[in-house]
Amino acid sequence: MSRLLEIEDLSVRYRMLPSWRAAMQSQDPYLNAVCGVSFAIEEGQSFALVGESGSGKSTLARAIMGIEKAHSGSIRFQGHELRGLSKRGYKSFRRNMSMMFQDPAGSLSPRLTVKRLITEPFLIHQIRNTNIEDEAIKLLQMVGLGSEFLNRYPHQLSGGQARRVGVARALALSPKLLVADEPTAGLDVSVQGEVLNLLLELQQQQNISVLIITHNLNVVLHFADRMAIMYLGRFIEQGAAQEIFLRPRHPYTQALLSSSPEPDPDSKGSRIELKGEVSSNMDRPAGCEFHPRCPIAQSLCTSTAPRESSADHGHSFSCHYPVAIFNEN
Amino acid sequence: MARTHKRLDGLIEIWAHLRREPLGIVGLLIVVLVIGSALLADALILVDPVKLSIRDKFMPPSLAYPLGTDYLGRDIYSRVIAGSRIAMTAALVAVSISAGIGLVLGIASGIGPRWLDYSMLLLFDTLRSFPVVMFALAVVTLIGPSLTTIILIIIVISIPLFGRAVRTQTLTLKNSEFIQSEIAMGASLPRLMGVHILPNVLGPIMILAAMEIPVVIAMEAGLSFLGFGVRPPTPSWGNILNDGFKYIRNSPWPLIFGGAPIILTTLGFTFLGESLRDVLDPRLRKES
Amino acid sequence: MLVYVLKRIGLALVIIILAVTLLYLMIHAVPGDPATVMLGPRATPELIAQLHQRMGLDKPLPVQIISFFGRVLSGDLGTDVFQEKPVAGIIISVVPYTLILVGAGIAWSLALGIPLGVFSALRPDSWIDKVAGILSVAFIAMPAFVVGLYALLLFAVTLGWFPVIGGGEGFAGQLHHLVLPAFTVGLGWVGYLARIVRASMLEVLAENHVRHARAHGLPQRVVHYQYVLRIAILPAVTIVGIGIGAMLSGVVFAEIIFARPGLGKLIFVAVQQRNFPLIMGTVLVTTTLFVVATTLSDIVNALLDPRIRERL
Amino acid sequence: MLSDPVLQIRNLSVEFSARKRTIRALRNIDLDIPRGGTVGVVGESGCGKSTLILSIMRLLAPNSKIVSGDIVFEDRSLFELTEREMQSVRGNEISMIFQDPLTSLNPVISVGQQLIDVQYRDSVAKKVKQQRAIDALSQVGIPDAEARLSSFPHQFSGGMRQRIAIAMTMIEEPILLIADEPTTALDATLEVQIIRELKELQKQSRCSILFVSHHLGVVADLCDYVVVMYAGEIVEQGPVRDLFYNVRHPYAQKLLECDPARIVRSAEKKFPTIPGDLPDLGNLPGGCIFSNRCHSAFDKCETHSPRRTEVSTGHSVSCHLY
């Protein structure tokens, strides 16, 4: 297997204050949305980014797509460095990477028909040697929609249908990498599965790599080979999805895992409650950034940031007092 | 071919909605009437609108002079009809030019670099901060009164209106997910503008333009009334009022019939514009 | 907050300076020089040169502009070459009339427009709301000067209830003279305010927090007048600022139609005489009034809305 | 049915008119809320959860109409009360927590004032009301409560705002609390906190809770009685253990299967779904509403509406299979 995407020490930041004002109030003028993140996706594999709102997962995805400017680090796609490329330079790679945005209907241009929407990629990349009409029908078929959808407009689609059109559009040029930002956001549980199944099926058929962003850990286990948990723009734990599910080492991961409990009336009290709320990106806590919320924080955590430790199978985490591994069977 | 079909379907749909708005229908009728009289003015007038017949001055409405005569005995009816042509010309020319310029500046401001946006905003704010009539009067002093001057003034002061609206619309679109998604697919800037931004901006601008027409008509008439617009004896509605105002104690008819078309036209365009907006505004349409 | 206020005032100053500079530039961009235009057929080379010197037209443009602002800062708007009087004095003597007219126009339109808007919004789609809606649109659409002319014709000339011309003597007399002009400049704003208040009130009524307040059993009165109106009134505040500015335009017509002293009448006469210093002065003063009004309304708006207050 | 209910809904049907069509949003709802108990309502979008709540609060939009049925609260029919009487029920006896904490507080009125406003019925000194507000805020875990009274809603995070909303109901000490998806808009780690606050509140005030959610895990944790809704009808209801361990209705079964937390258990690498679409509530087909999506539907399902059958004490299901 070869590495399709390699991210190294990537940071993204936004300017929040003009520098004179920042100096006056002795504040950092930047909001560090993503700080020093490294990971890789193999060809045909899927990788999940998990985190709560504001953790920087969408920003990271957009930086990879070149919509957001990365401040430092490296983004290598098929061995080519993407960071710092011009718009034109990026364009030649966009054929091979595509992104699905959160809002199913909102990410479709409102005045275009489904046919236009799903064949846009061909027009943008000036691919003329195909019959657009056939291609459109084929794509619709691929995502399980009939050709009667060709002339509909986005506002005439249900959430699930709009999502399917989004998938068709993203996969129109058979990309190597698909970035899916919360592909099930706003969908009912009974429809959620359909979209995920579709993505799974197409991924296996076409050997696409998928970077999926979600806040629902349970979706991940089924979907992803590897995953990373983000907190305040950093990866606090990363590894094989199965591994993290069975043996979470970071207390935050553990809490997240416990937060979507089985619908079982007798398993009461299994949820781990964290104190307080996610700290502000602009005002990061000293030491381990998770310590104000951590149920097991010690004095060391308030002063020193933990370094990344590794466990087996490429599993790594940043915690001074990782969760002990019990129920090993 | 397919495209014209789509347009036609759109028009039919608009009509279907508009039919249920009585006020909009009234507005439409008035607008058709005014535009019709402007187009057919030559056929509709009874006598030459600038022809004097001092003997018949200050006549009340009669068979010979349906709307009476003014202080020089000119036929007010013919002058009103001829005036509609001037009003419509001023309105259409001024509105379409300023909407066009506003569209370009607004999109540039919304999509361009920050410094451009700031300077555009400053320009719009500055142009808007002259009280309109004072500004107009100052300009008239400089380049002399004429229809062209009025149209020029109206263009300049309407640009900020359109520019700002387009800018806001563009900014909202720019941050929307569908534009982001086009960018992620590698769409070029001209493509973004032409295919995705422009069509979505155009609708609201058309409505705004329709709503601006009555304002322009009022402005032309107002400046002419003050004596700073269309030069007499050309029959503009404002000029009719000007004459009537001077001789208000002699005869009320020029004043009454000079003002009526202005009020009627502005009301007509406004009612039509309002109804069109209600019909076209997708937010409202979804509900009803 | 302080930063915002300062920024806003700074912006206002920049706009005033830009506006005046623009006007200055325009005067000079026009073919023919102002002195010649002013003097008309009377122009002789000597007279022109003399006027040039008196108006500072012989110096380079940037110097002219800067010295103009310099003089403005010391309260000197130049001298009216026709009456040989300082422009500032002439303007100051008529400003009160205009301000009173604008104030009266805004006051009565607020007093009628806001309750009308609230009333309509609380009974959406009732026949009263529909009538109020049509009237509002009609008031907005009708040009103020035609309204003024009709009012003059009907109430002053035909019925004789109100005086035809002048500013009036004594308080009662002034009030009597104020009625028709104030009616003229305010009518459109009754419509504007009613519409804006109605629309924003309906919008706020549909917001979640209103349902929340109702679910907690808050009395109708409290919900409508404290929880909703407080937010719904904000756009109206902004509009009043713009309204004052726009009325400065409207007063030109009102002052001419009702032969009332004021800035509008002043500039009208100045334009007819091509009296550039007086025109410049009046435009500067009205522009300043306009910008001050919009700036104030922005600041008041920010003060009323904690969300904006906070962000600044 | 359960003994001593605070709220009884009998045969409630509600319709909307939209685009000249009649949407039959709720049909024949029967539901009891026991004193001190917690009833969970689950269902997907369009199932009528919100309409149900708004009917109880009598805050339905003007284009809706109650076609039949009654809601009896503490021996009074809510539909027979005057608007003024209803006002004194709202907040005082039935209180409510909304879904989106970001929009449910008035943005231009200070939090303290809003907490005082809900006490308008009490004729005690403002000082006392203020003190109550402070106490309630500290109880729901807002640090520095006294100083924060003068803050405005936007100065609090989403989780904090939901706590403020809980503090409001805490002050009102209602007999019944309706919680409309109070955690849906919040992150997972905050959800745990809010649920604990709700449990705390109930322990203190012994109020009954009607808890609406689509998160089955939370319902299992919090509620002792569960109601499953689909397309405007109650398809199954029963005590929490009966329902989760012995689920009968095919829709309820599927819904449980689809719950993301259950997915982990299944070995098959495929996500469970419920194929098909909701029926059109403006043009209802005859027979069982779920028949078009049901995997065990038979002839009768398409022609006859199932009646409600009690399968064990308090556990009833509307399905021809039982």
Coordinates of N, CA, C and O in Angstrom, one line a residue, chain C residues 179-278:
Chain C
V179 N -47.5 73.4 10.5 CA -48.3 72.2 10.3 C -48.2 71.6 8.9 O -47.8 70.5 8.8
L180 N -48.5 72.4 7.9 CA -48.4 71.9 6.6 C -47.0 71.4 6.1 O -46.9 70.3 5.6
P181 N -46.0 72.2 6.4 CA -44.7 71.7 6.0 C -44.3 70.5 6.7 O -43.7 69.5 6.1
A182 N -44.6 70.4 8.0 CA -44.2 69.2 8.7 C -45.0 68.0 8.2 O -44.5 66.9 8.1
F183 N -46.3 68.2 7.9 CA -47.1 67.2 7.3 C -46.4 66.6 6.0 O -46.3 65.5 5.8
T184 N -46.0 67.6 5.2 CA -45.4 67.3 3.9 C -44.1 66.4 4.1 O -44.0 65.4 3.4
V185 N -43.2 66.8 5.0 CA -41.9 66.1 5.0 C -42.1 64.8 5.8 O -41.3 63.9 5.7
G186 N -43.1 64.7 6.7 CA -43.2 63.5 7.5 C -44.0 62.4 7.0 O -43.9 61.2 7.4
L187 N -44.9 62.7 6.0 CA -45.9 61.7 5.6 C -45.3 60.4 5.1 O -45.6 59.3 5.5
G188 N -44.2 60.5 4.2 CA -43.6 59.3 3.7 C -43.0 58.5 4.9 O -43.0 57.3 4.8
W189 N -42.5 59.2 5.9 CA -41.8 58.5 7.0 C -42.8 57.8 7.9 O -42.4 56.8 8.5
V190 N -44.0 58.2 7.9 CA -45.0 57.5 8.6 C -45.1 56.1 8.0 O -45.0 55.1 8.7
G191 N -45.1 56.1 6.7 CA -45.2 54.8 6.0 C -44.0 54.0 6.2 O -44.1 52.8 6.6
Y192 N -42.8 54.6 6.0 CA -41.5 53.8 6.3 C -41.5 53.2 7.6 O -41.2 52.0 7.8
L193 N -41.7 54.0 8.6 CA -41.6 53.6 10.0 C -42.6 52.5 10.3 O -42.3 51.4 10.9
A194 N -43.8 52.7 9.8 CA -44.8 51.6 10.1 C -44.4 50.3 9.5 O -44.5 49.3 10.1
R195 N -43.9 50.4 8.2 CA -43.5 49.2 7.6 C -42.4 48.5 8.2 O -42.4 47.3 8.4
I196 N -41.4 49.3 8.6 CA -40.2 48.7 9.2 C -40.5 48.1 10.5 O -40.1 47.0 10.8
V197 N -41.2 48.8 11.3 CA -41.6 48.3 12.6 C -42.4 47.0 12.5 O -42.2 46.0 13.2
R198 N -43.4 47.1 11.6 CA -44.2 45.9 11.4 C -43.4 44.7 11.0 O -43.5 43.6 11.6
A199 N -42.5 44.9 10.0 CA -41.7 43.8 9.5 C -40.8 43.2 10.6 O -40.7 42.0 10.8
S200 N -40.1 44.1 11.3 CA -39.2 43.6 12.2 C -39.9 43.0 13.4 O -39.4 42.0 14.1
M201 N -41.0 43.6 13.8 CA -41.8 43.0 14.9 C -42.3 41.6 14.5 O -42.2 40.7 15.3
L202 N -42.8 41.4 13.3 CA -43.2 40.1 12.9 C -42.0 39.1 12.9 O -42.2 37.9 13.4
E203 N -40.9 39.6 12.5 CA -39.7 38.7 12.5 C -39.3 38.3 13.9 O -39.1 37.1 14.2
V204 N -39.3 39.3 14.8 CA -39.0 38.9 16.2 C -40.0 38.0 16.8 O -39.7 37.1 17.5
L205 N -41.3 38.3 16.5 CA -42.4 37.5 17.1 C -42.2 36.0 16.7 O -42.6 35.1 17.4
A206 N -41.6 35.8 15.6 CA -41.4 34.4 15.1 C -40.2 33.7 15.7 O -39.9 32.6 15.5
E207 N -39.4 34.5 16.4 CA -38.1 34.0 17.0 C -38.4 33.0 18.2 O -39.4 33.1 18.8
N208 N -37.5 32.1 18.4 CA -37.6 31.1 19.4 C -37.8 31.7 20.8 O -38.6 31.2 21.6
H209 N -37.1 32.8 21.1 CA -37.2 33.3 22.5 C -38.5 33.8 22.8 O -38.9 33.8 24.0
V210 N -39.3 34.2 21.8 CA -40.7 34.7 22.1 C -41.5 33.5 22.5 O -42.3 33.6 23.5
R211 N -41.4 32.4 21.8 CA -42.1 31.2 22.2 C -41.7 30.8 23.6 O -42.5 30.3 24.4
H212 N -40.4 30.9 23.8 CA -39.9 30.5 25.2 C -40.5 31.4 26.2 O -41.0 30.9 27.3
A213 N -40.6 32.7 26.0 CA -41.2 33.6 27.0 C -42.6 33.2 27.2 O -43.1 33.2 28.3
R214 N -43.3 32.9 26.1 CA -44.7 32.6 26.2 C -44.9 31.3 27.0 O -45.8 31.1 27.8
A215 N -44.0 30.3 26.7 CA -44.1 29.0 27.4 C -43.9 29.2 28.9 O -44.3 28.3 29.7
H216 N -43.2 30.3 29.3 CA -43.0 30.5 30.7 C -44.1 31.4 31.3 O -44.0 31.9 32.4
G217 N -45.2 31.6 30.5 CA -46.4 32.2 31.0 C -46.3 33.7 31.1 O -47.1 34.3 31.8
L218 N -45.3 34.3 30.5 CA -45.2 35.8 30.6 C -46.4 36.4 30.0 O -46.9 36.0 28.9
P219 N -47.0 37.5 30.6 CA -48.2 38.1 30.1 C -47.9 38.6 28.7 O -46.8 39.1 28.4
Q220 N -48.9 38.6 27.9 CA -48.9 39.1 26.5 C -48.2 40.5 26.4 O -47.4 40.8 25.6
R221 N -48.7 41.4 27.4 CA -48.2 42.7 27.4 C -46.7 42.8 27.5 O -46.0 43.5 26.8
V222 N -46.2 42.0 28.5 CA -44.7 42.0 28.7 C -44.0 41.5 27.5 O -43.0 42.0 27.1
V223 N -44.5 40.4 27.0 CA -43.9 39.8 25.8 C -43.8 40.8 24.6 O -42.8 41.0 24.1
H224 N -45.0 41.4 24.4 CA -45.0 42.3 23.2 C -44.2 43.6 23.4 O -43.4 43.9 22.5
Y225 N -44.4 44.2 24.5 CA -43.8 45.5 24.6 C -42.4 45.5 25.2 O -41.6 46.5 25.0
Q226 N -42.0 44.5 26.0 CA -40.7 44.5 26.6 C -39.8 43.5 25.8 O -38.7 43.9 25.5
Y227 N -40.3 42.3 25.5 CA -39.4 41.4 24.9 C -39.3 41.5 23.4 O -38.3 41.3 22.8
V228 N -40.4 41.9 22.8 CA -40.3 42.0 21.3 C -40.0 43.4 20.8 O -39.1 43.6 20.0
L229 N -40.7 44.4 21.3 CA -40.6 45.7 20.7 C -39.2 46.2 20.9 O -38.6 46.9 20.1
R230 N -38.6 45.8 22.0 CA -37.2 46.3 22.3 C -36.2 45.9 21.2 O -35.3 46.6 21.0
I231 N -36.5 44.8 20.6 CA -35.6 44.3 19.5 C -36.1 44.9 18.2 O -35.4 45.4 17.4
A232 N -37.4 44.9 18.1 CA -38.0 45.3 16.8 C -37.8 46.8 16.5 O -37.8 47.2 15.4
I233 N -37.5 47.6 17.5 CA -37.4 49.0 17.4 C -36.1 49.4 16.8 O -35.9 50.4 16.2
L234 N -35.1 48.4 16.9 CA -33.7 48.8 16.5 C -33.6 49.2 15.0 O -33.0 50.3 14.8
P235 N -34.2 48.5 14.1 CA -34.1 49.0 12.7 C -34.7 50.4 12.5 O -34.2 51.2 11.7
A236 N -35.8 50.6 13.3 CA -36.4 51.9 13.2 C -35.5 53.0 13.6 O -35.4 54.1 13.0
V237 N -34.6 52.7 14.6 CA -33.7 53.7 15.1 C -32.7 54.1 14.0 O -32.4 55.3 13.7
T238 N -32.2 53.1 13.3 CA -31.3 53.3 12.2 C -32.0 54.1 11.1 O -31.4 55.1 10.6
I239 N -33.2 53.8 10.8 CA -33.9 54.5 9.8 C -34.1 55.9 10.1 O -34.1 56.8 9.3
V240 N -34.4 56.2 11.4 CA -34.6 57.6 11.8 C -33.4 58.4 11.4 O -33.5 59.6 11.0
G241 N -32.2 57.9 11.7 CA -31.0 58.6 11.3 C -30.9 58.9 9.9 O -30.7 60.1 9.5
I242 N -31.2 57.9 9.0 CA -31.2 58.2 7.6 C -32.4 59.1 7.3 O -32.3 60.0 6.4
G243 N -33.5 58.9 8.0 CA -34.7 59.8 7.7 C -34.4 61.2 7.9 O -34.8 62.1 7.1
I244 N -33.6 61.6 9.0 CA -33.3 63.0 9.2 C -32.5 63.5 8.0 O -32.8 64.6 7.5
G245 N -31.6 62.7 7.5 CA -30.8 63.1 6.4 C -31.7 63.3 5.2 O -31.6 64.3 4.5
A246 N -32.5 62.3 4.9 CA -33.4 62.4 3.7 C -34.3 63.6 3.9 O -34.7 64.2 2.9
M247 N -34.8 63.9 5.1 CA -35.7 65.0 5.2 C -35.0 66.3 4.9 O -35.6 67.3 4.5
L248 N -33.7 66.4 5.1 CA -33.0 67.6 4.8 C -33.2 67.8 3.3 O -33.1 69.0 2.8
S249 N -33.4 66.8 2.5 CA -33.7 66.9 1.1 C -35.1 67.4 1.0 O -35.5 68.3 0.2
G250 N -36.0 66.7 1.7 CA -37.4 67.0 1.6 C -37.7 68.4 2.0 O -38.6 69.1 1.4
V251 N -37.0 69.0 2.9 CA -37.3 70.4 3.3 C -37.1 71.4 2.2 O -37.7 72.4 2.3
V252 N -36.2 71.1 1.3 CA -36.0 72.0 0.2 C -37.4 72.3 -0.5 O -37.8 73.5 -0.6
F253 N -38.1 71.2 -0.7 CA -39.4 71.4 -1.4 C -40.4 72.1 -0.4 O -41.1 73.0 -0.8
A254 N -40.4 71.6 0.8 CA -41.4 72.2 1.7 C -41.1 73.7 1.9 O -42.1 74.5 2.0
E255 N -39.9 74.0 2.0 CA -39.5 75.4 2.3 C -39.9 76.3 1.1 O -40.3 77.5 1.2
I256 N -39.7 75.7 -0.1 CA -40.0 76.5 -1.3 C -41.5 76.6 -1.5 O -42.1 77.7 -1.7
I257 N -42.2 75.5 -1.3 CA -43.6 75.5 -1.6 C -44.3 76.4 -0.5 O -45.2 77.1 -0.9
F258 N -43.9 76.3 0.7 CA -44.6 77.1 1.7 C -43.8 78.4 2.0 O -44.1 79.0 3.1
A259 N -42.9 78.8 1.1 CA -42.1 80.0 1.3 C -41.7 80.2 2.7 O -41.9 81.2 3.3
R260 N -41.0 79.2 3.2 CA -40.5 79.2 4.6 C -39.0 79.4 4.6 O -38.3 78.8 3.8
P261 N -38.5 80.2 5.5 CA -37.0 80.4 5.5 C -36.4 79.1 6.0 O -37.0 78.3 6.7
G262 N -35.1 78.9 5.6 CA -34.4 77.7 6.0 C -33.3 77.3 5.0 O -33.1 78.1 4.0
L263 N -32.6 76.2 5.3 CA -31.5 75.9 4.4 C -31.9 75.6 3.0 O -31.2 75.9 2.1
G264 N -33.0 75.0 2.8 CA -33.5 74.6 1.5 C -33.7 75.8 0.7 O -33.3 75.9 -0.5
K265 N -34.5 76.7 1.3 CA -34.8 78.0 0.6 C -33.5 78.7 0.2 O -33.3 79.3 -0.8
L266 N -32.5 78.7 1.2 CA -31.3 79.4 1.0 C -30.5 78.8 -0.2 O -30.1 79.6 -1.0
I267 N -30.4 77.5 -0.2 CA -29.6 76.9 -1.3 C -30.3 77.1 -2.7 O -29.7 77.3 -3.7
F268 N -31.7 77.1 -2.6 CA -32.4 77.3 -3.8 C -32.1 78.7 -4.4 O -31.8 78.8 -5.6
V269 N -32.1 79.7 -3.5 CA -31.8 81.0 -4.0 C -30.3 81.1 -4.4 O -30.0 81.7 -5.5
A270 N -29.4 80.5 -3.7 CA -28.0 80.5 -4.0 C -27.8 79.9 -5.3 O -26.9 80.4 -6.1
V271 N -28.5 78.8 -5.6 CA -28.3 78.2 -6.9 C -28.7 79.1 -8.0 O -28.1 79.2 -9.1
Q272 N -29.9 79.7 -7.8 CA -30.3 80.6 -8.9 C -29.4 81.8 -9.1 O -29.2 82.2 -10.2
Q273 N -28.7 82.2 -8.0 CA -27.7 83.3 -8.2 C -26.3 82.8 -8.6 O -25.4 83.6 -8.8
R274 N -26.2 81.5 -8.6 CA -24.8 80.8 -8.8 C -23.8 81.4 -7.8 O -22.7 81.8 -8.1
N275 N -24.3 81.4 -6.5 CA -23.5 81.9 -5.5 C -22.7 80.8 -4.8 O -23.1 80.2 -3.9
F276 N -21.5 80.6 -5.4 CA -20.7 79.4 -5.0 C -20.4 79.3 -3.5 O -20.6 78.3 -2.9
P277 N -19.9 80.4 -2.9 CA -19.5 80.2 -1.5 C -20.7 79.8 -0.6 O -20.6 79.0 0.2
L278 N -21.9 80.4 -1.0 CA -23.1 80.1 -0.2 C -23.5 78.6 -0.4 O -23.9 77.9 0.5

